Tab-separated table of C-alpha atoms in Angstrom:
chain	number	residue	atom	x	y	z
A	7	MET	CA	-173.414	250.235	13.115
A	8	MET	CA	-172.848	247.246	11.462
A	9	ALA	CA	-170.143	244.901	12.391
A	10	ALA	CA	-167.733	243.978	9.778
A	11	PRO	CA	-168.031	240.449	8.645
A	12	LEU	CA	-165.464	238.120	10.009
A	13	ALA	CA	-162.905	237.335	7.511
A	14	THR	CA	-162.680	233.638	6.968
A	15	PRO	CA	-159.497	232.553	5.533
A	16	SER	CA	-159.922	230.614	2.353
A	17	VAL	CA	-158.130	227.354	3.085
A	18	THR	CA	-158.183	224.710	0.449
A	19	PHE	CA	-157.674	221.232	1.691
A	20	ARG	CA	-156.110	219.030	-0.883
A	21	LEU	CA	-156.060	215.324	-0.295
A	22	ALA	CA	-152.662	213.899	-0.848
A	23	SER	CA	-153.073	211.659	-3.856
A	24	ARG	CA	-149.873	209.781	-3.835
A	25	GLY	CA	-149.189	207.264	-6.672
A	26	MET	CA	-146.840	204.328	-6.735
A	27	THR	CA	-143.200	205.017	-7.074
A	28	LEU	CA	-141.088	203.445	-9.773
A	29	VAL	CA	-139.367	201.197	-7.228
A	30	GLU	CA	-142.732	199.849	-6.010
A	31	ILE	CA	-143.835	199.124	-9.585
A	32	LEU	CA	-140.578	197.286	-10.338
A	33	ILE	CA	-140.921	195.177	-7.177
A	34	ALA	CA	-144.527	194.303	-8.086
A	35	LEU	CA	-143.442	193.321	-11.613
A	36	ALA	CA	-140.621	191.159	-10.226
A	37	ILE	CA	-143.009	189.353	-7.865
A	38	ALA	CA	-145.571	188.818	-10.643
A	39	SER	CA	-142.821	187.495	-12.943
A	40	LEU	CA	-141.600	185.028	-10.299
A	41	MET	CA	-145.138	183.794	-9.675
A	42	THR	CA	-145.713	183.363	-13.427
A	43	LEU	CA	-142.434	181.487	-13.868
A	44	THR	CA	-143.181	179.222	-10.901
A	45	GLY	CA	-146.672	178.493	-12.242
A	46	TRP	CA	-145.317	177.715	-15.712
A	47	ARG	CA	-142.718	175.318	-14.307
A	48	ALA	CA	-145.349	173.591	-12.176
A	49	ILE	CA	-147.635	173.145	-15.204
A	50	ASP	CA	-144.708	171.808	-17.249
A	51	ALA	CA	-143.829	169.324	-14.490
A	52	LEU	CA	-147.455	168.169	-14.303
A	53	GLN	CA	-147.599	167.668	-18.074
A	54	SER	CA	-144.326	165.721	-18.053
A	55	SER	CA	-145.607	163.533	-15.230
A	56	ARG	CA	-148.877	162.951	-17.068
A	57	ASP	CA	-147.013	161.966	-20.249
A	58	GLN	CA	-144.796	159.544	-18.295
A	59	VAL	CA	-147.797	157.971	-16.551
A	60	GLN	CA	-149.554	157.542	-19.910
A	61	ALA	CA	-146.436	155.951	-21.447
A	62	ASP	CA	-146.081	153.577	-18.477
A	63	ALA	CA	-149.777	152.677	-18.619
A	64	THR	CA	-149.499	151.983	-22.356
A	65	GLN	CA	-146.468	149.767	-21.777
A	66	TRP	CA	-148.169	147.769	-19.012
A	67	GLN	CA	-151.310	147.433	-21.126
A	68	GLN	CA	-149.135	146.117	-23.968
A	69	PHE	CA	-147.626	143.493	-21.633
A	70	ASP	CA	-151.077	142.504	-20.396
A	71	ASP	CA	-152.423	142.202	-23.971
A	72	PHE	CA	-149.404	140.061	-24.877
A	73	PHE	CA	-149.975	137.659	-21.983
A	74	VAL	CA	-153.722	137.418	-22.623
A	75	THR	CA	-153.163	136.667	-26.329
A	76	LEU	CA	-150.378	134.187	-25.588
A	77	GLU	CA	-152.489	132.309	-23.066
A	78	ALA	CA	-155.489	132.210	-25.442
A	79	ASP	CA	-153.280	130.862	-28.246
A	80	LEU	CA	-151.818	128.190	-25.981
A	81	ARG	CA	-155.271	127.121	-24.762
A	82	ARG	CA	-156.461	126.655	-28.378
A	83	ALA	CA	-153.265	124.928	-29.535
A	84	SER	CA	-153.055	121.375	-30.750
A	85	LEU	CA	-151.214	119.272	-28.196
A	86	SER	CA	-149.420	117.320	-30.923
A	87	GLU	CA	-147.600	120.136	-32.755
A	88	PHE	CA	-145.419	122.360	-30.596
A	89	SER	CA	-141.820	123.508	-30.563
A	90	GLY	CA	-140.262	126.095	-28.337
A	91	SER	CA	-136.972	127.795	-27.725
A	92	GLU	CA	-135.781	130.551	-25.426
A	93	SER	CA	-136.504	133.131	-28.138
A	94	GLY	CA	-139.918	131.912	-29.289
A	95	MET	CA	-142.320	129.100	-29.992
A	96	SER	CA	-144.418	127.618	-32.747
A	97	LEU	CA	-147.770	125.914	-32.305
A	98	LEU	CA	-150.631	124.658	-34.436
A	99	GLN	CA	-154.240	125.704	-33.883
A	100	PRO	CA	-157.383	124.161	-35.340
A	101	ALA	CA	-159.716	126.469	-37.235
A	102	ALA	CA	-162.017	128.537	-35.026
A	103	ASP	CA	-165.075	127.349	-36.988
A	104	GLY	CA	-164.163	123.660	-36.574
A	105	GLY	CA	-163.163	123.289	-40.233
A	106	PRO	CA	-160.131	121.378	-41.501
A	107	ALA	CA	-157.917	124.482	-41.917
A	108	MET	CA	-155.082	124.823	-39.409
A	109	THR	CA	-153.255	127.968	-38.374
A	110	THR	CA	-149.609	128.046	-37.402
A	111	VAL	CA	-148.928	130.593	-34.684
A	112	ARG	CA	-145.370	131.667	-33.985
A	113	TYR	CA	-144.052	133.897	-31.251
A	114	ARG	CA	-140.603	135.246	-32.022
A	115	VAL	CA	-138.271	137.534	-30.112
A	116	THR	CA	-136.224	139.805	-32.368
A	117	GLY	CA	-133.701	142.523	-31.733
A	118	VAL	CA	-134.825	146.101	-32.256
A	119	ASP	CA	-132.523	148.799	-33.586
A	120	SER	CA	-133.551	152.092	-31.937
A	121	ALA	CA	-131.987	154.033	-34.820
A	122	ASN	CA	-134.384	152.392	-37.282
A	123	GLY	CA	-137.796	152.980	-35.750
A	124	GLY	CA	-137.346	151.210	-32.439
A	125	LEU	CA	-138.137	152.828	-29.125
A	126	PRO	CA	-135.317	154.223	-26.961
A	127	GLY	CA	-134.337	151.769	-24.224
A	128	VAL	CA	-135.998	148.849	-26.032
A	129	SER	CA	-133.754	146.142	-27.408
A	130	THR	CA	-136.193	143.292	-28.140
A	131	ARG	CA	-139.677	142.909	-29.527
A	132	VAL	CA	-142.025	139.933	-29.372
A	133	TRP	CA	-143.910	139.267	-32.609
A	134	ARG	CA	-146.966	137.101	-33.100
A	135	GLU	CA	-147.242	135.636	-36.568
A	136	ALA	CA	-150.337	133.641	-37.538
A	137	THR	CA	-150.110	131.809	-40.845
A	138	GLY	CA	-153.247	130.257	-42.278
A	139	ALA	CA	-155.217	131.481	-45.256
A	140	VAL	CA	-153.651	134.901	-44.588
A	141	THR	CA	-150.426	135.719	-42.748
A	142	ASN	CA	-150.830	138.229	-39.946
A	143	ARG	CA	-147.725	139.602	-38.218
A	144	THR	CA	-148.316	141.704	-35.090
A	145	PRO	CA	-145.878	143.300	-32.634
A	146	MET	CA	-146.896	142.205	-29.138
A	147	ALA	CA	-144.443	143.565	-26.553
A	148	ASP	CA	-141.319	145.717	-26.397
A	149	ALA	CA	-138.785	145.030	-23.651
A	150	LEU	CA	-135.105	144.976	-22.814
A	151	THR	CA	-135.061	141.182	-22.863
A	152	VAL	CA	-137.658	138.454	-23.298
A	153	SER	CA	-137.165	134.754	-22.647
A	154	PHE	CA	-139.373	131.662	-22.697
A	155	ALA	CA	-138.828	128.505	-20.609
A	156	TYR	CA	-140.848	125.277	-20.782
A	157	SER	CA	-141.654	122.603	-18.231
A	158	ALA	CA	-142.810	119.090	-19.064
A	159	ASP	CA	-143.329	118.150	-15.408
A	160	GLY	CA	-144.401	121.498	-13.925
A	161	ILE	CA	-141.269	121.686	-11.774
A	162	ARG	CA	-138.115	122.024	-13.868
A	163	PHE	CA	-137.935	124.557	-16.719
A	164	ASP	CA	-135.809	124.141	-19.853
A	165	ALA	CA	-134.914	126.623	-22.595
A	166	THR	CA	-136.273	124.336	-25.339
A	167	SER	CA	-139.188	121.957	-25.794
A	168	GLY	CA	-140.323	119.667	-28.585
A	169	GLU	CA	-143.684	118.864	-27.015
A	170	TYR	CA	-146.594	120.825	-25.650
A	171	PRO	CA	-145.478	121.890	-22.154
A	172	ARG	CA	-147.249	121.465	-18.878
A	173	ALA	CA	-146.164	124.977	-17.873
A	174	LEU	CA	-144.576	128.004	-19.528
A	175	ARG	CA	-142.512	130.766	-17.935
A	176	VAL	CA	-142.098	134.101	-19.719
A	177	VAL	CA	-139.679	136.705	-18.334
A	178	LEU	CA	-139.653	140.304	-19.610
A	179	ALA	CA	-137.206	143.025	-18.535
A	180	VAL	CA	-139.132	146.297	-18.419
A	181	PRO	CA	-137.407	149.214	-20.190
A	182	GLY	CA	-136.525	152.226	-18.073
A	183	THR	CA	-137.209	150.595	-14.700
A	184	GLY	CA	-134.807	147.688	-14.326
A	185	ALA	CA	-137.766	145.586	-13.167
A	186	THR	CA	-138.625	142.181	-14.554
A	187	VAL	CA	-142.030	140.672	-15.094
A	188	GLU	CA	-142.304	136.923	-14.778
A	189	ARG	CA	-145.479	135.123	-15.753
A	190	LEU	CA	-146.036	131.423	-15.150
A	191	LEU	CA	-148.766	129.766	-17.193
A	192	ALA	CA	-150.082	126.368	-16.126
A	193	LEU	CA	-151.279	124.811	-19.361
A	194	ARG	CA	-152.499	121.278	-18.670
């Protein structure tokens, strides 16, 4: 006789494939949104800082260029023709090629109206004007205030001078910082 086969129950094992619930998806979206917002604000802050550093570097480079040009003009100036005031100076330079032509170089401090093309926080501008065969007018430095002082003896400084000075003091108030830059130039 033959034994009856054992009946094996047919059991189907189904793996529980559980998905994410709506609450879990919303929490993940909220976290991703916060991370994105934080990253965007950090990038914006970095760009603002970069722009400010570039503006400051440009301003300091402008001051440096002004002082280098001023010192070069003073070194080439004729010692006989000079006049200076607190808001500027005028000097005479011989021609670069040694010819008879002379160039008058003037540095003038003028007020700047920020509503008409001036920079915010800037109230004065130093101009360099060279008059010879051709007149060349160039803006040199923007500041809150600019003043020149002259010394005939290298010790005491006056607001005006009718002769080529022994020393020159230039004071600039830097916009946006409250700092001042003072440069002393020993000329002879």
